[in-house]
PDB file of C-alpha atoms and ligand atoms in Angstrom:
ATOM      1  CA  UNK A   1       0.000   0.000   0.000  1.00  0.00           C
ATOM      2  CA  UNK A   2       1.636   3.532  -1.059  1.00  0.00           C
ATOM      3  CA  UNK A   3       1.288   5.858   2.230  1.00  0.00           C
ATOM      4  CA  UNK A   4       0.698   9.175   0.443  1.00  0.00           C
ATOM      5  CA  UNK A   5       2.510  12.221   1.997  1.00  0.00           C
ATOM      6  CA  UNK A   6       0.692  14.709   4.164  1.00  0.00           C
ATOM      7  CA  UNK A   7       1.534  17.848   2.248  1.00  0.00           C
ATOM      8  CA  UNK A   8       0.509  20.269   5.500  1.00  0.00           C
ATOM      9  CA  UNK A   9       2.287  18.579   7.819  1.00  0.00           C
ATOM     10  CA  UNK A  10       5.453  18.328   5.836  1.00  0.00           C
ATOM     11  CA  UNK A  11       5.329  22.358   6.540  1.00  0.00           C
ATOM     12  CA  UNK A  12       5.547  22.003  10.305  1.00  0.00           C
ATOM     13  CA  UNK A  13       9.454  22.163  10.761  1.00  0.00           C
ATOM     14  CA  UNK A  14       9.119  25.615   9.360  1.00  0.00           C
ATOM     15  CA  UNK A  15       8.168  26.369  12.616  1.00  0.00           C
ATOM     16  CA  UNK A  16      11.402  25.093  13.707  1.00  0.00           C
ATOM     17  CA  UNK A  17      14.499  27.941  12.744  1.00  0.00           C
ATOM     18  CA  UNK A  18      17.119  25.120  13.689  1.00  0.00           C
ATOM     19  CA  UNK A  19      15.531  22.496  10.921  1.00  0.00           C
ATOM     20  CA  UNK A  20      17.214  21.348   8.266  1.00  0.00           C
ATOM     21  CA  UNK A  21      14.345  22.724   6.676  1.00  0.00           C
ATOM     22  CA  UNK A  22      14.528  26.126   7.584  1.00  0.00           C
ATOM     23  CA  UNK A  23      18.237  26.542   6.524  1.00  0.00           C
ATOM     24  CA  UNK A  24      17.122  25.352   3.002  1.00  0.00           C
ATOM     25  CA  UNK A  25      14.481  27.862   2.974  1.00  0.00           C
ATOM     26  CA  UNK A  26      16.921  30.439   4.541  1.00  0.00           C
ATOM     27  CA  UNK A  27      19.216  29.455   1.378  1.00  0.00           C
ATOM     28  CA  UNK A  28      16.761  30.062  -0.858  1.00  0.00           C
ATOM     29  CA  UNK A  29      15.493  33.247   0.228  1.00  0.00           C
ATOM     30  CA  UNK A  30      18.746  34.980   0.386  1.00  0.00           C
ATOM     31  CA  UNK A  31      18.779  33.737  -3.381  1.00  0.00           C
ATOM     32  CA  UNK A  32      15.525  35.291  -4.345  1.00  0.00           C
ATOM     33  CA  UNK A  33      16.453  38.603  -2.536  1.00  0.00           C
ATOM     34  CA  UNK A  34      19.683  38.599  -4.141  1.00  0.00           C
ATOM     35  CA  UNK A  35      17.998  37.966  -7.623  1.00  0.00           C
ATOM     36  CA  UNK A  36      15.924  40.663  -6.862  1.00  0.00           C
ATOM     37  CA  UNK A  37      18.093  42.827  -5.879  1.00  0.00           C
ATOM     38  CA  UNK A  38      20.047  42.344  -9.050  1.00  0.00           C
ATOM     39  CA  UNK A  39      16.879  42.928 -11.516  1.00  0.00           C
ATOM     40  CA  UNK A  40      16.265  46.521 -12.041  1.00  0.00           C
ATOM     41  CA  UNK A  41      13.344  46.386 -14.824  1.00  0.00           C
ATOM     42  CA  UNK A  42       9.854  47.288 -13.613  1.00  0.00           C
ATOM     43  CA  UNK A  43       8.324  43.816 -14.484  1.00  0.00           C
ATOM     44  CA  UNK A  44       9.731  40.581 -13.760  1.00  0.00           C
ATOM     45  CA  UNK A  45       7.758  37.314 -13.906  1.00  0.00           C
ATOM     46  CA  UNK A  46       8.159  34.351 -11.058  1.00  0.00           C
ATOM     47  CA  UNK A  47       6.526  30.678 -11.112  1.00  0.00           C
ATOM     48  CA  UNK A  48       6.916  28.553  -8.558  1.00  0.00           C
ATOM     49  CA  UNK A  49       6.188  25.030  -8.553  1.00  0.00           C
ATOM     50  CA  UNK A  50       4.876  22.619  -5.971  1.00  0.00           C
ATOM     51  CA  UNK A  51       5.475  25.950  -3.632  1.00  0.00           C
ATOM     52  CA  UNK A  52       3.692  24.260  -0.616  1.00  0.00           C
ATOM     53  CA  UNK A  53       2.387  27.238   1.565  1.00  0.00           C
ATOM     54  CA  UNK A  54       4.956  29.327  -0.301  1.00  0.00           C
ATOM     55  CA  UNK A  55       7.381  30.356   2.403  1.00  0.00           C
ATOM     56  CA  UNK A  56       9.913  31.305   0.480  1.00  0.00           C
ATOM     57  CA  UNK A  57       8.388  33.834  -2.180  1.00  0.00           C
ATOM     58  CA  UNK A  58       6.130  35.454   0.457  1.00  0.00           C
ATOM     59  CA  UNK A  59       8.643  35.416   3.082  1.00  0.00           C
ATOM     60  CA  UNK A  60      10.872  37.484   1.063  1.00  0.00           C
ATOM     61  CA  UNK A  61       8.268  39.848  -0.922  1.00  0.00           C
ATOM     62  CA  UNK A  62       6.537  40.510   2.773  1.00  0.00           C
ATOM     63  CA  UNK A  63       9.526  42.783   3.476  1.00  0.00           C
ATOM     64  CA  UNK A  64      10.300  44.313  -0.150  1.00  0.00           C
ATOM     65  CA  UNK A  65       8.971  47.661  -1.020  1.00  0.00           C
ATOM     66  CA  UNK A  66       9.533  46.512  -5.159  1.00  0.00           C
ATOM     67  CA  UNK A  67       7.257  43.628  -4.656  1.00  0.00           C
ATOM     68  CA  UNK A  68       4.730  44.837  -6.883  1.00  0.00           C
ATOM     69  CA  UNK A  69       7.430  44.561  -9.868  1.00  0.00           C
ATOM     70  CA  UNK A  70       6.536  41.061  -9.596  1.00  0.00           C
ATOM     71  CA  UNK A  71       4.073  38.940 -11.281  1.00  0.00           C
ATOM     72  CA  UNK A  72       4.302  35.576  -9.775  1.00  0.00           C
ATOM     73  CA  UNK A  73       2.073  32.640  -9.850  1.00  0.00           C
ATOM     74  CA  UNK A  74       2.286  29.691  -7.445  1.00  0.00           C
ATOM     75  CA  UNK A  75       1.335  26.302  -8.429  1.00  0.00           C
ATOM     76  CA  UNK A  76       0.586  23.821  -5.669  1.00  0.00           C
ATOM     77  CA  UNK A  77      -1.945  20.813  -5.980  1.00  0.00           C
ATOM     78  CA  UNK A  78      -2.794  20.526  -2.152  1.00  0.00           C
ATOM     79  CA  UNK A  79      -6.011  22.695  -1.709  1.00  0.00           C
ATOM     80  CA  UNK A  80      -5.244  23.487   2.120  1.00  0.00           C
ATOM     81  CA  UNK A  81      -1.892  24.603   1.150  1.00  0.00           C
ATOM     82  CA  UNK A  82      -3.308  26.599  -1.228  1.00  0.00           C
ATOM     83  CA  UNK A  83      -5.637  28.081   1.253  1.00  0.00           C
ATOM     84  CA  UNK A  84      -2.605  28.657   3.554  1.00  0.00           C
ATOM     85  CA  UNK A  85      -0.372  30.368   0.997  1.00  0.00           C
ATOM     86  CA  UNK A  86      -3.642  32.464   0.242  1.00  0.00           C
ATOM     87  CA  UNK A  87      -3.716  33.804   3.494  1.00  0.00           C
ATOM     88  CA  UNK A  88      -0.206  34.321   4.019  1.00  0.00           C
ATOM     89  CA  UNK A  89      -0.013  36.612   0.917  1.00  0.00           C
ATOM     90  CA  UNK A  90      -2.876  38.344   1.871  1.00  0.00           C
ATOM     91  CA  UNK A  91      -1.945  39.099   5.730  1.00  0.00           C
ATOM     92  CA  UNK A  92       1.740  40.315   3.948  1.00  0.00           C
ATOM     93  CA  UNK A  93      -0.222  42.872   1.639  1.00  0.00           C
ATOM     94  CA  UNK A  94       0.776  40.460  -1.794  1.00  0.00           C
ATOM     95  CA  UNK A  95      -2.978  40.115  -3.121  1.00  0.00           C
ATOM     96  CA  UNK A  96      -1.125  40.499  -6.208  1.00  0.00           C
ATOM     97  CA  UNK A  97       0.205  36.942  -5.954  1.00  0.00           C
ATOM     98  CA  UNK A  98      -1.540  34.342  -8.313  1.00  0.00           C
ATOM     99  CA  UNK A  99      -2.041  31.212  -6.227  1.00  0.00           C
ATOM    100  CA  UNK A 100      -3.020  28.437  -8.649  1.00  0.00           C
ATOM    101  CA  UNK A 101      -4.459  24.988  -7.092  1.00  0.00           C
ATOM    102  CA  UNK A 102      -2.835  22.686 -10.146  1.00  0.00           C
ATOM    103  CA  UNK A 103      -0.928  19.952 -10.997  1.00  0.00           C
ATOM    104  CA  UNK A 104       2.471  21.333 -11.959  1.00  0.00           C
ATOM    105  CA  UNK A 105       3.322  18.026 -13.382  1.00  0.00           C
ATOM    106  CA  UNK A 106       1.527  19.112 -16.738  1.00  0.00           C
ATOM    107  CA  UNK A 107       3.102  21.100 -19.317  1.00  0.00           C
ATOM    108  CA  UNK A 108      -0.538  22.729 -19.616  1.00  0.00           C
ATOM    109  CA  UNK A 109      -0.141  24.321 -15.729  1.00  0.00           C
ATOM    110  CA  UNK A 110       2.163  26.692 -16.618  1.00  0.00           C
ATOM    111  CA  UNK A 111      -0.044  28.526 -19.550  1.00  0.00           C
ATOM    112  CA  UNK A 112       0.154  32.060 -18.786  1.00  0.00           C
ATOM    113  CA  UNK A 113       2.751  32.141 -15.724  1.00  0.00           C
ATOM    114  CA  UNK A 114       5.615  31.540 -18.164  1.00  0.00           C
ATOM    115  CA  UNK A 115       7.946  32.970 -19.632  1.00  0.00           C
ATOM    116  CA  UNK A 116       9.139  33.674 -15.984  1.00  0.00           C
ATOM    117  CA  UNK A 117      12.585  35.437 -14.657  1.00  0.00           C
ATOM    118  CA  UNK A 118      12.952  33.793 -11.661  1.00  0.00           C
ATOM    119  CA  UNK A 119      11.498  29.313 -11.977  1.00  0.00           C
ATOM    120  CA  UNK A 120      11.229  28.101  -8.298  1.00  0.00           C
ATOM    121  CA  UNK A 121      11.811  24.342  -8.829  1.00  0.00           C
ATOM    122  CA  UNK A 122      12.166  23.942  -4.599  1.00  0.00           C
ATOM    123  CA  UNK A 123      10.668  20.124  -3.101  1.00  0.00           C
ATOM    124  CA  UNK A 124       9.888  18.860  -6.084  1.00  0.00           C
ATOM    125  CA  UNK A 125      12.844  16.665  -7.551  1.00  0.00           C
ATOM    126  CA  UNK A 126      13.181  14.583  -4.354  1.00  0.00           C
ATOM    127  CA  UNK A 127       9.888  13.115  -5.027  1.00  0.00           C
ATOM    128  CA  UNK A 128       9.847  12.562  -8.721  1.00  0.00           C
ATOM    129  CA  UNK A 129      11.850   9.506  -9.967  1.00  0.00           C
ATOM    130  CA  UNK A 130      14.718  10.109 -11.987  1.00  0.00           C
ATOM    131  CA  UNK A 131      13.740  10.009 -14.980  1.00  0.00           C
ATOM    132  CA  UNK A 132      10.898  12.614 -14.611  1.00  0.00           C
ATOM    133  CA  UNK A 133      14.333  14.834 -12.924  1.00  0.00           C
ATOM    134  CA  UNK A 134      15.378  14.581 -16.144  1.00  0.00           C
ATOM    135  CA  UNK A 135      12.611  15.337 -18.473  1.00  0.00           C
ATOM    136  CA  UNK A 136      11.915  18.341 -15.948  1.00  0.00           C
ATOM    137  CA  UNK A 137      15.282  20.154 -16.591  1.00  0.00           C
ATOM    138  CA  UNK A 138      15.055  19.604 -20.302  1.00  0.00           C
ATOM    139  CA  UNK A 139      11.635  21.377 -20.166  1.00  0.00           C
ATOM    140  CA  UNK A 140      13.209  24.369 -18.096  1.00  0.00           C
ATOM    141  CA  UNK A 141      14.175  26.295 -21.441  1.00  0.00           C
ATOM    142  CA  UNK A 142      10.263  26.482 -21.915  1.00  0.00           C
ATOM    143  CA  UNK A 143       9.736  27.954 -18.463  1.00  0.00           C
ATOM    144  CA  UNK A 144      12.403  30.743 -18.661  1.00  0.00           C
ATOM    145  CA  UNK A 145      13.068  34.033 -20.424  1.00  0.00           C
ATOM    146  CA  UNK A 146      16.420  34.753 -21.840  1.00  0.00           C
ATOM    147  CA  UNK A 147      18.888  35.484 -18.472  1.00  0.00           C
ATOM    148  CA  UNK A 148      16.504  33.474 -16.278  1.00  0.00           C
ATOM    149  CA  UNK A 149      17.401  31.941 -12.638  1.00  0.00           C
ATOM    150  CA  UNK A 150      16.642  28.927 -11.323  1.00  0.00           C
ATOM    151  CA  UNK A 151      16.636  27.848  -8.118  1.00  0.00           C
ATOM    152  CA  UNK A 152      16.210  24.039  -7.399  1.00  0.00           C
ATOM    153  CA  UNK A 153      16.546  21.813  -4.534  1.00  0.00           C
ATOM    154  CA  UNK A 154      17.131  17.925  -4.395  1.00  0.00           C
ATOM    155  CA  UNK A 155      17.822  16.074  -1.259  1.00  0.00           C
ATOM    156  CA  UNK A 156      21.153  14.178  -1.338  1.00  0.00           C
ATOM    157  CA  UNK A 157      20.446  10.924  -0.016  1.00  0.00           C
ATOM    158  CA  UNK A 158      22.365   7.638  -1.931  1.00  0.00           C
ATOM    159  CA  UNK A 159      22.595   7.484  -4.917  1.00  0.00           C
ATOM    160  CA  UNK A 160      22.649  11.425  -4.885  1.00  0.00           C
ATOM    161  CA  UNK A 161      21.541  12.581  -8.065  1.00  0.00           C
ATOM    162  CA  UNK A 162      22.925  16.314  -8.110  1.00  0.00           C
ATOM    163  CA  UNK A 163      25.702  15.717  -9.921  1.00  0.00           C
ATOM    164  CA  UNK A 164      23.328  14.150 -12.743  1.00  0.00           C
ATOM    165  CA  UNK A 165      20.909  17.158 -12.433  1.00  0.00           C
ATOM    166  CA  UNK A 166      23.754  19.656 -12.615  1.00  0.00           C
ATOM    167  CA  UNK A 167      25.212  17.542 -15.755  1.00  0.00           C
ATOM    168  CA  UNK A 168      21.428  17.862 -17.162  1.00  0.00           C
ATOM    169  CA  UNK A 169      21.047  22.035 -16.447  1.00  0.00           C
ATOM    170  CA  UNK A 170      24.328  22.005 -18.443  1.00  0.00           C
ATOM    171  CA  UNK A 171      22.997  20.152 -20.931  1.00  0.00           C
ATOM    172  CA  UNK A 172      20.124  22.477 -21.133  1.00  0.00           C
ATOM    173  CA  UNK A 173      22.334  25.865 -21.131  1.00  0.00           C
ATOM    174  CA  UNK A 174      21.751  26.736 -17.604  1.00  0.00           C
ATOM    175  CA  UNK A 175      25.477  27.921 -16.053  1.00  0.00           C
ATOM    176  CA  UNK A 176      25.721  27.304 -12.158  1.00  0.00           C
ATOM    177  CA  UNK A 177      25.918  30.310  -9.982  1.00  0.00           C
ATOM    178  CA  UNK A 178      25.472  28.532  -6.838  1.00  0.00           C
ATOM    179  CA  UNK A 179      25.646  24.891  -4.971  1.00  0.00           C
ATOM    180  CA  UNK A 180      25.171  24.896  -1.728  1.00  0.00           C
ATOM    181  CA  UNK A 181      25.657  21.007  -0.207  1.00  0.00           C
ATOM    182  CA  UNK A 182      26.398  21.187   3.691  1.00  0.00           C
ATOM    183  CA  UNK A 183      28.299  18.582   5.148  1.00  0.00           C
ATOM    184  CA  UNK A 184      25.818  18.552   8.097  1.00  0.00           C
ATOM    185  CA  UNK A 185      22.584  18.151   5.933  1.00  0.00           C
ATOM    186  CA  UNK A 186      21.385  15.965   3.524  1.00  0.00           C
ATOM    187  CA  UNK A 187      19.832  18.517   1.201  1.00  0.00           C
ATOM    188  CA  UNK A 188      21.014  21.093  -1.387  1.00  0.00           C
ATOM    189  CA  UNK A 189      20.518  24.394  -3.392  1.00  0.00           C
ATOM    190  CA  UNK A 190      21.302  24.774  -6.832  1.00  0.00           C
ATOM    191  CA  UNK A 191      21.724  28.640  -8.757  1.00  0.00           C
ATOM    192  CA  UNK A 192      21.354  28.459 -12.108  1.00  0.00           C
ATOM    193  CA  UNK A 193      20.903  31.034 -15.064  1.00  0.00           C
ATOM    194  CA  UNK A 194      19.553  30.619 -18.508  1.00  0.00           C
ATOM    195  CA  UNK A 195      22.091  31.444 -21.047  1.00  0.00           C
ATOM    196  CA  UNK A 196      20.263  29.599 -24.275  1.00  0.00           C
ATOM    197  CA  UNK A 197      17.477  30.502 -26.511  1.00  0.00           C
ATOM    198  CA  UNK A 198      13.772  30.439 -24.487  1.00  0.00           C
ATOM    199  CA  UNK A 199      11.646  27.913 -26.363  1.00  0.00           C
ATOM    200  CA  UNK A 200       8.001  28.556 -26.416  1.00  0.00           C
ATOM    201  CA  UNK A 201       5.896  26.648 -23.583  1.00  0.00           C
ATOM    202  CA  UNK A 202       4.143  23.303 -25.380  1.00  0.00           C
ATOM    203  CA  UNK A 203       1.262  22.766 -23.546  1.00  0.00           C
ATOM    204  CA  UNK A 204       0.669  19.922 -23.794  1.00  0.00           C
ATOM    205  CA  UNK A 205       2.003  16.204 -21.315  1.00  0.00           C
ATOM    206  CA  UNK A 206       3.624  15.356 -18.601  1.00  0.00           C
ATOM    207  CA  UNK A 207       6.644  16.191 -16.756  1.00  0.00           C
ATOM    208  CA  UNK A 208       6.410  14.454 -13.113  1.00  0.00           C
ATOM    209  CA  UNK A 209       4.437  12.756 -11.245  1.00  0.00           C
ATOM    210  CA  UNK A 210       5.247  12.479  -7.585  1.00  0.00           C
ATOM    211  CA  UNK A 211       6.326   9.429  -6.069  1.00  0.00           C
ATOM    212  CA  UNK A 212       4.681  10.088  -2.858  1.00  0.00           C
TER     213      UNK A 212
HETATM  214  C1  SAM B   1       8.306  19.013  -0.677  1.00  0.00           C
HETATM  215  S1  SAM B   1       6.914  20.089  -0.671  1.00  0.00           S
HETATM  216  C2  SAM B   1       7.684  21.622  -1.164  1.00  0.00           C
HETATM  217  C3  SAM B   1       6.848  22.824  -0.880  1.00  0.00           C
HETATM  218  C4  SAM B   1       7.553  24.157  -1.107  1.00  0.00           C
HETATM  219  N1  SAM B   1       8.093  24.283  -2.440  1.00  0.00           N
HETATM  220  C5  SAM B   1       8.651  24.335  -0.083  1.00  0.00           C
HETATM  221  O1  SAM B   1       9.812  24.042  -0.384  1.00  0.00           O
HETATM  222  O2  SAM B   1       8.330  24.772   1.039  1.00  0.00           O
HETATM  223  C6  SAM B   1       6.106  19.563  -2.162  1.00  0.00           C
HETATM  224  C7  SAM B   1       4.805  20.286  -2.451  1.00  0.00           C
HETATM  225  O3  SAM B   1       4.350  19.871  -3.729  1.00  0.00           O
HETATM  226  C8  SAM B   1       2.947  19.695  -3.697  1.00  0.00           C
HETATM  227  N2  SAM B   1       2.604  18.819  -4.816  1.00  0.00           N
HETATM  228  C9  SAM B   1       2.645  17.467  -4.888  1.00  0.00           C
HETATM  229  N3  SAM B   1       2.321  17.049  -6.117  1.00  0.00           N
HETATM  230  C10 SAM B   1       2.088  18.166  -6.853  1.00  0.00           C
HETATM  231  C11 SAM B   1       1.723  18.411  -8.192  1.00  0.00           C
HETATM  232  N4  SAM B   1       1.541  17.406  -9.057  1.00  0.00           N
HETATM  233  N5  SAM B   1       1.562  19.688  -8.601  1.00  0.00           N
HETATM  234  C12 SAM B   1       1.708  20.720  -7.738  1.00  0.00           C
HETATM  235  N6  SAM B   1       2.068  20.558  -6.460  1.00  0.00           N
HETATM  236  C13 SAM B   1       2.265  19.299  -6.017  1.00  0.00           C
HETATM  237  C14 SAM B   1       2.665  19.157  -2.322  1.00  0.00           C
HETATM  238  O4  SAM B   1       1.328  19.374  -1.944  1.00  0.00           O
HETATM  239  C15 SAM B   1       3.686  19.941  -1.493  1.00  0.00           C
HETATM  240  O5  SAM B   1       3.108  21.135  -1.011  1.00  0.00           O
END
């Protein structure tokens, strides 16, 4: 019998500033400030996908005066998530967010949030086999505009696939800025910016499905 994955509860060590889980989050906030802070032009676009209760966007836009540059849209499947990343953005003054309740696993999700500056790919390829890593960074061109950043995650438990999924953003003509891979933690951070030619989104399939 599969035991499917409470998606709530995997939030709780949030709570938690010592987690493992809150350093990766700290990571990838200072990486979304920074990207911000390096972006000058007036409209930038964001997707994020699987973003859970999306602590990391909203905990960074909360406190940034330019948040309205953004247009970002979250896509997360679990409805109470949904509701909870709702909230959040509203209590922070980010109505402006677009909180989607969708399966980002289909190509046909990401109609209208893409072409995007900054692609959150955070939680999602520790719980997609390896093959759907792989099809998922060969789609990124699709999901970016030219000088795009992503940020991704992946959990390096054995066999530890990062070295394969920063072989594959090379592959796909992302250049690493950043890989961060404590010694005292099992997961990791990857940088990475666009430097090939955006292809238009096909809307159409499957990229993941998760595992769990
Ligand atoms: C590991 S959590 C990561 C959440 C968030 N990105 C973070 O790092 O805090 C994975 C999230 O993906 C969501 N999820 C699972 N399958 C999904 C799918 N097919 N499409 C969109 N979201 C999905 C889960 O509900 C969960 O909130």
């Amino acid at each position: 019998m599969t035991v499917r994955t409470d998606w709530q509860a995997w939030h709780e060590p949030y709570a938690d500033a010592n987690s493992p889980l809150s350093r990766r989050l700290r990571l990838v906030q200072q990486h979304i400030a920074s990207w911000l802070d390096e972006r000058s032009e007036e409209r930038l676009t964001v997707v994020s996908a699987c973003a859970g209760q999306g602590h990391d966007l909203i905990g960074v836009l909360a406190a940034r005066p330019d948040a309205r540059r953004l247009r970002v849209t979250l896509l997360e499947y679990d409805a109470g998530n949904v509701a909870t990343a709702r909230a959040a953005a509203d209590r922070a003054g980010l109505s402006h967010l677009v909180i989607r309740q969708a399966d980002a696993g289909q190509l046909s999700s990401y109609a209208g949030a893409v072409p995007a500056d900054l692609v959150l790919m955070v939680g999602v390829f520790g719980n997609i086999s390896d093959a759907d890593v792989e099809r998922s960074v060969a789609a990124l061109p699709q999901f970016c505009a030219a000088g795009a950043t992503v940020i991704w995650t992946r959990a390096r438990r054995t066999p530890d696939l990062t070295p394969a999924v920063r072989r594959w953003l090379r592959d796909a003509a992302f250049v690493e800025e950043a890989f961060h891979a404590p010694d005292d933690a099992r997961f990791s951070v990857g940088v990475h910016r666009f430097a090939g030619t955006p292809r238009p989104l096909d809307a159409t399939g499957t990229l993941f499905t998760f595992l769990r």
